[in-house]
Coordinates of C-alpha atoms in Angstrom, one line a residue:
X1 CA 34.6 209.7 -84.2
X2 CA 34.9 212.8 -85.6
X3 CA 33.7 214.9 -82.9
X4 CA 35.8 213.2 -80.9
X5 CA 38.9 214.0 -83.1
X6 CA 37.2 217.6 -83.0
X7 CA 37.5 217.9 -79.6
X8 CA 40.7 216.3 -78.8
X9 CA 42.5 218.3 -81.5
X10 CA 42.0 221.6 -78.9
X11 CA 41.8 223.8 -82.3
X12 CA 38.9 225.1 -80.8
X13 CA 39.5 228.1 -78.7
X14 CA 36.4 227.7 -76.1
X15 CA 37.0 224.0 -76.3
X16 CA 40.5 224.9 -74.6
X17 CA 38.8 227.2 -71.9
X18 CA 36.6 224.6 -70.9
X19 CA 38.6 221.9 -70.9
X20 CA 41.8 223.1 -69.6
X21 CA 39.6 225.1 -66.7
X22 CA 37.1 221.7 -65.7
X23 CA 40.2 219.5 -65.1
X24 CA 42.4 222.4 -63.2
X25 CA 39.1 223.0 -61.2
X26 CA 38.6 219.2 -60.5
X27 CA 42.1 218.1 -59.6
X28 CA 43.1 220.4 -57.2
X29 CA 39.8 220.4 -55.9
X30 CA 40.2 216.8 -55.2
X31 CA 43.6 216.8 -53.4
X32 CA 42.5 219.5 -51.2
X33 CA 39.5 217.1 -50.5
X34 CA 41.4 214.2 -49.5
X35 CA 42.9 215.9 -46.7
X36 CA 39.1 217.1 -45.8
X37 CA 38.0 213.3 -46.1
X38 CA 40.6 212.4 -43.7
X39 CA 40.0 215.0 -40.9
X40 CA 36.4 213.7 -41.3
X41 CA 35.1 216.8 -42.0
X42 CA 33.4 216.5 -45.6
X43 CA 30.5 218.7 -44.8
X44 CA 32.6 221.2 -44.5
X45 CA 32.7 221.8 -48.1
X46 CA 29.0 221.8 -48.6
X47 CA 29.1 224.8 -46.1
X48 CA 31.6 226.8 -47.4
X49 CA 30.4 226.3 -51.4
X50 CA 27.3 228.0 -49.7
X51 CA 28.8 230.5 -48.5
X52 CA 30.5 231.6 -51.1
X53 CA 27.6 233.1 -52.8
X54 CA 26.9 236.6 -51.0
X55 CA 31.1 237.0 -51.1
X56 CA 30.4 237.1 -55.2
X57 CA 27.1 239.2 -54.7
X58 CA 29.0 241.9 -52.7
X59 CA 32.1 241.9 -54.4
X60 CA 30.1 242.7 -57.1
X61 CA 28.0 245.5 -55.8
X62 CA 31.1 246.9 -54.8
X63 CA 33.3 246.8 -57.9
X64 CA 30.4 247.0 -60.3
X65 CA 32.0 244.5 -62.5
X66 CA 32.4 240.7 -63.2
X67 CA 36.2 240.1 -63.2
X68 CA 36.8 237.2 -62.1
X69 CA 39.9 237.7 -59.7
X70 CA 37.2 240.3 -57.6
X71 CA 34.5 238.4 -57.7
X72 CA 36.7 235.2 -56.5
X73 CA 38.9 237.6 -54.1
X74 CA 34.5 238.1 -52.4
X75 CA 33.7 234.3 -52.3
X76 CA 37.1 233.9 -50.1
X77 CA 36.5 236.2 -47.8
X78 CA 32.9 235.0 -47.0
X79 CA 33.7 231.5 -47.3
X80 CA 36.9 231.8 -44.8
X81 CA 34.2 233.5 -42.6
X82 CA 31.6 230.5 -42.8
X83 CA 34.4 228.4 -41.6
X84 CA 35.4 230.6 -38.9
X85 CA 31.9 231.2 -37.6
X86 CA 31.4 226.8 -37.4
X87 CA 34.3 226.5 -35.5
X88 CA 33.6 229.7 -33.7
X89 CA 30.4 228.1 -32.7
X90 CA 31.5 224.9 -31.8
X91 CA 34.2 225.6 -29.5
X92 CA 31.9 228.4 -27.6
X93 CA 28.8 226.6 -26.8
X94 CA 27.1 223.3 -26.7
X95 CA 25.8 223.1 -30.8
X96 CA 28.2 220.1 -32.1
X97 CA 29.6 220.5 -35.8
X98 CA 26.9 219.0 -37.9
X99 CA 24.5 221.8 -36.6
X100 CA 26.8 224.7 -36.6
X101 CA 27.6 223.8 -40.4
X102 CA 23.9 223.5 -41.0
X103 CA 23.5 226.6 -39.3
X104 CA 25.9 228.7 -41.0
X105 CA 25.0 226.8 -44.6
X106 CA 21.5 228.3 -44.3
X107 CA 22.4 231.8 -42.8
X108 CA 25.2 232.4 -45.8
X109 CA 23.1 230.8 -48.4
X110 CA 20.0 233.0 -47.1
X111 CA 21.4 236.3 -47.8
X112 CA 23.3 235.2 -50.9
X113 CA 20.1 234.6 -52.3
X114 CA 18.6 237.9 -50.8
X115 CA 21.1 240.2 -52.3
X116 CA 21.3 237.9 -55.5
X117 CA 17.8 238.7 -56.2
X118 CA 18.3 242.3 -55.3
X119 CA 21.3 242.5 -58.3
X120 CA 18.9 241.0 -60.3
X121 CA 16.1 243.6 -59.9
X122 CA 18.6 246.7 -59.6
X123 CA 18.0 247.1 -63.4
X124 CA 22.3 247.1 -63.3
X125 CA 23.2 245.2 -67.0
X126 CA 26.3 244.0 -65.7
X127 CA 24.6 241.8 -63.6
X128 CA 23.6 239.2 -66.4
X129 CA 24.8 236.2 -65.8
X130 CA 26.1 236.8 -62.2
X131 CA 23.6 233.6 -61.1
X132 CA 26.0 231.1 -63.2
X133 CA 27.6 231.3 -60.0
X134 CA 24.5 229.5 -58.3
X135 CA 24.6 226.4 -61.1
X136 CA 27.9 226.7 -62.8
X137 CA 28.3 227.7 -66.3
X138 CA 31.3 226.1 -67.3
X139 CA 30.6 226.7 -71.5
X140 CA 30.6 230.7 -70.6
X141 CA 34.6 229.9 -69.1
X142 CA 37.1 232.6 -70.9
X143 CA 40.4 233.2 -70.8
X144 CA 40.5 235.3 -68.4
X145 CA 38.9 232.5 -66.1
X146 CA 41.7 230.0 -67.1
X147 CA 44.2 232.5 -65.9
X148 CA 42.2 232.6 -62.3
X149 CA 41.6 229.1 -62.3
X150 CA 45.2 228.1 -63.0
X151 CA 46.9 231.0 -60.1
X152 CA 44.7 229.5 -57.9
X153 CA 45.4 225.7 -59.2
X154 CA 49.0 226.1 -59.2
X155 CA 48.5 227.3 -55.2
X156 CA 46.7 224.7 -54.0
X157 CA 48.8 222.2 -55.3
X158 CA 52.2 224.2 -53.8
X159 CA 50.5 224.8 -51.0
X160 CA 49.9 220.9 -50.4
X161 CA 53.2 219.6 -51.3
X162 CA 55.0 222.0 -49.0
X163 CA 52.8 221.6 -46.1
X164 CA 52.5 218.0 -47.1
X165 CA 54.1 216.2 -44.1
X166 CA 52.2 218.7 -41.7
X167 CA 49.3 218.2 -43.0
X168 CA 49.5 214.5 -42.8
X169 CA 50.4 214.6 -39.4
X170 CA 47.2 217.0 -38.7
X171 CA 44.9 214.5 -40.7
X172 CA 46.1 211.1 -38.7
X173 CA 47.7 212.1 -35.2
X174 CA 46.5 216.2 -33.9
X175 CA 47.4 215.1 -30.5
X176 CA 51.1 214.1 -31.4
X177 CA 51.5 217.1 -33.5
X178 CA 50.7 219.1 -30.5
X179 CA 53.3 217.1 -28.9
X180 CA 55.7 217.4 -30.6
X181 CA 55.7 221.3 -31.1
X182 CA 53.4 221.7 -34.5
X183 CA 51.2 224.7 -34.4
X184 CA 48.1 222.8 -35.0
X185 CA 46.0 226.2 -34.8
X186 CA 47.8 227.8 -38.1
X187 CA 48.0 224.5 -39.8
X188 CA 44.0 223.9 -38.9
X189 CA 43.6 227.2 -40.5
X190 CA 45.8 226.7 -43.6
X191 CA 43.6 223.8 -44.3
X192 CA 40.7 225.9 -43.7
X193 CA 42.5 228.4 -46.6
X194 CA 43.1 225.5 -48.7
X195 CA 39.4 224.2 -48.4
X196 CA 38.1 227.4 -49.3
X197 CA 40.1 228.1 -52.0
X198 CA 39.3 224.9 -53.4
X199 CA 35.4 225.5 -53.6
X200 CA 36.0 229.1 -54.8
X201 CA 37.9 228.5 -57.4
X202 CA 35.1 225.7 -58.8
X203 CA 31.7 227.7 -58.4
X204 CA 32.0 229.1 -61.6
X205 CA 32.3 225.8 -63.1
X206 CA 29.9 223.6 -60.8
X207 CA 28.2 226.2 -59.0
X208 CA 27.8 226.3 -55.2
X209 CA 25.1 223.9 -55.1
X210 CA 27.4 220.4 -56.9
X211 CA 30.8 222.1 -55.3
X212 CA 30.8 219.9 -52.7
X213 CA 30.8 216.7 -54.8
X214 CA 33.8 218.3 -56.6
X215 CA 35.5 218.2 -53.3
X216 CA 34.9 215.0 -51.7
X217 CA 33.7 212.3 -54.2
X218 CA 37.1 211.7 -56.1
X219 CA 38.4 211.6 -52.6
X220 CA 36.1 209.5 -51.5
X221 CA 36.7 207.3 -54.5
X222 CA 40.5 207.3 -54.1
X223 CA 40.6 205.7 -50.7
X224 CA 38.5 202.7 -51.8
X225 CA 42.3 202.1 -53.7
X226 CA 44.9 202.6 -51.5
X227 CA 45.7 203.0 -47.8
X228 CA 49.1 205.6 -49.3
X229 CA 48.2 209.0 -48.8
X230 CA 50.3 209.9 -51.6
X231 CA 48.6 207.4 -54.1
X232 CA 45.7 208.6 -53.0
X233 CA 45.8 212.0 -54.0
X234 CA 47.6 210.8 -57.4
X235 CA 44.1 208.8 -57.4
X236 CA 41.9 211.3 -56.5
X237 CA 44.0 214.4 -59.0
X238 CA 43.5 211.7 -61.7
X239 CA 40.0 210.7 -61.2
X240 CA 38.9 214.5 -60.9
X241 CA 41.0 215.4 -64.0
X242 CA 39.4 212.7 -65.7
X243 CA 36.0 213.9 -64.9
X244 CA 36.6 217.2 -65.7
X245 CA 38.2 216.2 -69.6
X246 CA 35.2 213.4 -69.8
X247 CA 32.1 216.4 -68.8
X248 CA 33.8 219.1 -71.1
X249 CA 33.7 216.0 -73.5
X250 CA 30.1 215.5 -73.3
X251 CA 28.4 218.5 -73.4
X252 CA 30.8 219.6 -76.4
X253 CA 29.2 216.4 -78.2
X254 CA 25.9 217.5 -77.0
X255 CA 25.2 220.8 -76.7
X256 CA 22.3 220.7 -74.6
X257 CA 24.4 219.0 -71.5
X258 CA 25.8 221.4 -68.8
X259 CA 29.2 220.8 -67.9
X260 CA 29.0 221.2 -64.8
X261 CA 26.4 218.7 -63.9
X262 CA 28.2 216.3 -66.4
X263 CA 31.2 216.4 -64.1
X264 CA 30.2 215.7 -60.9
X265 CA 27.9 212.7 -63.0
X266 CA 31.0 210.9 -64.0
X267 CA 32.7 211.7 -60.6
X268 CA 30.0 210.0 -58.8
X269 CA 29.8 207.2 -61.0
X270 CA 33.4 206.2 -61.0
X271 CA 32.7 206.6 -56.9
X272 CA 29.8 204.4 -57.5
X273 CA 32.9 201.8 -59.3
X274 CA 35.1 202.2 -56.8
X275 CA 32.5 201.6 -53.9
X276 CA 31.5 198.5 -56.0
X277 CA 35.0 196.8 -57.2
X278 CA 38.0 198.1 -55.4
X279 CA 40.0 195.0 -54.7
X280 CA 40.5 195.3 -51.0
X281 CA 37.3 197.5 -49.7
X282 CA 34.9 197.1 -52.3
X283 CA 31.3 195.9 -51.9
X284 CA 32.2 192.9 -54.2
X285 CA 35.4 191.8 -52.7
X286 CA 33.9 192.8 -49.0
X287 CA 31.5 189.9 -50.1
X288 CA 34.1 187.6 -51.6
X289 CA 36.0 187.7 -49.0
X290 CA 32.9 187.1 -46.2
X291 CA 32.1 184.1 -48.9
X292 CA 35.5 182.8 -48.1
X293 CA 35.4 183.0 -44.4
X294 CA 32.1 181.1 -44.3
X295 CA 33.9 178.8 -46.1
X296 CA 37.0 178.3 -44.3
X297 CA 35.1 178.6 -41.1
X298 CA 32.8 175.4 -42.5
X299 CA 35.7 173.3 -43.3
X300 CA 37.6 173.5 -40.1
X301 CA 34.2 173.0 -38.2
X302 CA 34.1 169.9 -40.2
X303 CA 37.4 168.6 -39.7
X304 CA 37.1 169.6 -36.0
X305 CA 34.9 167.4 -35.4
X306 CA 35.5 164.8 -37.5
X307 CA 39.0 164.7 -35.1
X308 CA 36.8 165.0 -32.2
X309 CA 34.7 161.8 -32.8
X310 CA 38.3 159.9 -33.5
X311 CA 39.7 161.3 -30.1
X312 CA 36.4 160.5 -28.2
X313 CA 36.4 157.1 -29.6
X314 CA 40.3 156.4 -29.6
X315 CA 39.7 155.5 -33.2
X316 CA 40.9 157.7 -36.3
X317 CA 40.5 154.9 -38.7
X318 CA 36.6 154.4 -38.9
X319 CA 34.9 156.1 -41.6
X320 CA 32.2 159.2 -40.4
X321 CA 28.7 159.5 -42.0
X322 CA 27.0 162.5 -42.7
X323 CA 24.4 161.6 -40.3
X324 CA 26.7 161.3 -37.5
X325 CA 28.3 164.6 -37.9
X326 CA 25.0 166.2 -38.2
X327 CA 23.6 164.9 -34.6
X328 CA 27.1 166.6 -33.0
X329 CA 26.7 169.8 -34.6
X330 CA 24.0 171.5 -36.6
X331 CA 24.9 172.2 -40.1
X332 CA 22.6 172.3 -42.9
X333 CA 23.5 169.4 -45.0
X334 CA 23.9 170.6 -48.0
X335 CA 26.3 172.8 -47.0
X336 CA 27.8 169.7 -44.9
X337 CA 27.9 167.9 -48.2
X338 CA 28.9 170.6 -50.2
X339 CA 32.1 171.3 -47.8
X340 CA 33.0 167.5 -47.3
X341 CA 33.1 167.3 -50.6
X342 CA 35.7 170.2 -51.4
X343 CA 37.7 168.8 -48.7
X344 CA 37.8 165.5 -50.5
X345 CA 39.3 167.2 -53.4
X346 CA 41.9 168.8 -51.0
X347 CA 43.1 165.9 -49.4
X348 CA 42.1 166.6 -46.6
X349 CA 39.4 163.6 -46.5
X350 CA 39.0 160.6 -48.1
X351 CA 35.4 159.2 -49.1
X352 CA 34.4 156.0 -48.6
X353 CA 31.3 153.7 -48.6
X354 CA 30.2 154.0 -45.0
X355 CA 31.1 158.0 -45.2
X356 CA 34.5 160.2 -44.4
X357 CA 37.5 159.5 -43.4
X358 CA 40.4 162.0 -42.2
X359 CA 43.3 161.8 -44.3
X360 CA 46.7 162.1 -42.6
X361 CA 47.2 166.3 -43.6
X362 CA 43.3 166.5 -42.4
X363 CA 43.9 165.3 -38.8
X364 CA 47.1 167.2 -38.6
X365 CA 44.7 170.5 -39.5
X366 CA 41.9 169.1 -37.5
X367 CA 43.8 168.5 -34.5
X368 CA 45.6 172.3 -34.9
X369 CA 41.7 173.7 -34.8
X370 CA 40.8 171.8 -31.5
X371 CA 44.6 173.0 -29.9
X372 CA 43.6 176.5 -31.0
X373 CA 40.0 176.2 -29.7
X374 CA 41.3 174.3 -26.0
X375 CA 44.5 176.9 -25.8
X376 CA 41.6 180.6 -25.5
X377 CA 39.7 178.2 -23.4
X378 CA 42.4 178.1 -21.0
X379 CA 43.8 182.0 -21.6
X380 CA 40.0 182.8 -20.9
X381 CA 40.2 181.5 -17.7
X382 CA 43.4 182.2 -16.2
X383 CA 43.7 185.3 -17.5
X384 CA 40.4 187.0 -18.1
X385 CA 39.0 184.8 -15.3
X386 CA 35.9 183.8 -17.1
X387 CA 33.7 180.3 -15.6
X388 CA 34.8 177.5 -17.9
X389 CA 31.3 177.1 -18.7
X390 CA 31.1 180.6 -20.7
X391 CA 34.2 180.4 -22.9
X392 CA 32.9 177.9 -25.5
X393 CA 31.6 180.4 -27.9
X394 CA 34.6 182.8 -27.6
X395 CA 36.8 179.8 -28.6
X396 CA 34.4 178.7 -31.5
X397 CA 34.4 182.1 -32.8
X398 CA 38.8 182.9 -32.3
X399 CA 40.2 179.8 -33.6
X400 CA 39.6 180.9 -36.9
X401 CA 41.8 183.3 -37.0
X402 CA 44.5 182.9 -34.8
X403 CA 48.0 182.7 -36.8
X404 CA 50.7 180.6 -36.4
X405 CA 53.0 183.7 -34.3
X406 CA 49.7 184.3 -31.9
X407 CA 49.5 180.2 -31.3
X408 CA 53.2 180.4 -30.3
X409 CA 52.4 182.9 -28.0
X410 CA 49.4 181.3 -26.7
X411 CA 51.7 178.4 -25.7
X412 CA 54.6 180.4 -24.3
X413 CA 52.1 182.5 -22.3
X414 CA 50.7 179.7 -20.6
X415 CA 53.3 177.4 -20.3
X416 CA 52.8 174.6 -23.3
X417 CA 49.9 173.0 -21.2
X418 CA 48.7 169.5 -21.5
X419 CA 44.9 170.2 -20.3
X420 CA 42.1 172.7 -21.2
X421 CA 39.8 174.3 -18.7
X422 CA 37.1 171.3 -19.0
X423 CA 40.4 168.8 -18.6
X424 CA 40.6 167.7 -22.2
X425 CA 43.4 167.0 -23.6
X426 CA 45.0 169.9 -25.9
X427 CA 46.6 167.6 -28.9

């Protein structure tokens, strides 16, 4: 507790560097990214935080010093240039975009190395700790990098709500843009800008090599939330400001712990969450909700044909057994049992010595699920011209999940019919 009142308490003056520079570097970062996400183009960052490292070894050998703003001023140029040379390379030959980014990853990354390891054997003792830049060394941030990290913060973020509406209509419609008079072309390469300014403005934090995750994981956690582009960059600001405060956090409490690494960590975990237990697309409630279907798709299967033997035998009032219903249609029995049952405690059926009976609200519902089922029979056939012997399946399958507005329609459409294809009734 009290290293966390410590810490919190910002009376520290590297404490405040850190802190203030890790969640200005992992915010912006992750709005930029959501627009990245969206244009599916995630690897993107990947190339250009690769990139960036021979614009910071030239830079360098030119100005002989580490001020941030040059060194920064080298990893835009050369990053703007990686991104230029992958679509450069895309558009003029045959090599699709994975392989042009993989291309250009390697080739950049390749001679930052090269002249990275040349600075280093020059003898030059500026040079120490120029390869913070490969790893991140966010405990070495200074003032002077809050100041560079913030100009280039407060951009981004200007940048995006300005162009907001533009770029929205880049990330979901380029063709109606085009339409419509947008220059694509300038708005393609403001994003570009944007991207790169992004990962620049994070390497000395992360370093080139964890950049990426800095630009698409809180992204990529925010849209397991929402389908509201603004929420999710309010999402994906928080989750990477929350990262940022949490790694700064950790490796002040232990010393030992990069920040750096720390951040993307607890990035990618709460990614992880998200994947897991987001309400609507989450791996838990994707498996809810398939539990539920399975469910819903049982009961009506067993009401269906409980309605079915009533109609073939002109005789609603006779109790079912479970073995009956099991020679018309195969369904393991326990899950037979286990759905009869629920519907019993629906009201839907009513159990009785010598089995099931349909309650009145079940034969209303089981006679809607044979109407459903006989109705795409018929639209199969008069309108998609299918044999009436191939249409059985397609029915099973769609009258599910036809609603009440499509049933409507189905009986508009073709004229409130009396028969299906096979000349059944349709109830």
């Amino acid at each position: 507790m009290e290293e966390f009142l410590d810490f919190f308490s910002f009376a520290d003056a590297n404490v405040r560097y850190v802190t203030l520079c890790s969640v200005l570097l992992a915010a912006s970062s992750a709005v930029v990214g959501c627009f990245t996400l969206l244009r599916k183009r995630a690897l993107v960052g990947d190339a250009v935080a690769h990139a960036v490292l021979p614009g910071v070894c030239l830079a360098f050998l030119l100005s002989g010093t580490k001020n941030p703003f040059i060194l920064l001023l080298g990893a835009f140029l050369t990053g703007w240039l990686s991104l230029i040379a992958i679509d450069f390379i895309t558009s003029r030959s045959r090599i699709k975009e994975d392989t042009a980014i993989g291309l250009v990853l390697s080739v950049f990354f390749g001679i930052g190395i090269l002249l990275l390891t040349a600075i280093q054997h020059s003898g030059n003792a500026a040079q120490s700790g120029l390869d913070k830049f490969l790893f991140g060394k966010a405990a070495s941030l200074v003032g002077e990098d809050l100041i560079a990290f913030g100009v280039v913060a407060v951009l981004l973020l200007l940048a995006t709500m300005l162009f907001y509406k533009e770029l929205t209509l880049l990330c979901f419609d380029q063709a109606y843009a085009k339409t419509i008079g947008f220059p694509v072309r300038v708005l393609e390469l403001l994003l570009t800008t944007l991207t790169v300014f992004a990962v620049v403005v994070g390497i000395q934090a992360v370093g080139v090599v964890l950049m990426a995750a800095m630009l698409i994981t809180p992204a990529a956690a925010a849209r397991f939330w929402t389908d509201k582009l603004r929420l999710m960059l309010v999402l994906a600001a928080g989750i990477g400001a929350f990262s940022g405060i949490t790694g700064a956090f950790v490796s002040y409490t232990a010393p030992a712990m990069p920040t750096g690494p720390w951040i993307v960590l607890i990035v990618s975990m709460m990614a992880i969450l998200s994947f897991a237990f987001a309400p609507k697309k989450g791996w838990v409630a994707r498996l809810l909700r398939q539990r539920r279907n399975r469910t819903l798709i049982l009961e009506e299967n067993l009401l269906k044909l409980l309605y079915q033997l009533g109609e073939q035998k002109q005789d609603f009032s006779t109790a079912r057994p479970l073995e009956e219903l099991l020679e018309r249609r195969a369904i393991p029995p326990a899950q037979a049992r286990s759905g009869l049952h629920r519907l019993g405690r629906q009201g839907y059926l009513e159990k009785t010595p010598p089995g099931w009976l349909l309650t009145p609200e079940g034969r209303r519902r089981g006679e809607r699920v044979v109407r459903l089922h006989r109705l795409w029979e018929l639209y199969l056939t008069q309108y998609l011209h299918l044999a009436a012997d191939h249409v059985h399946e397609d029915a099973e399958t769609i009258e599910h999940i036809i609603t009440p507005e499509l049933e409507q329609k189905l009986l508009e459409e073709l004229n409130f019919p009396v028969l299906d294809p096979h000349q059944a009734r349709i109830p």
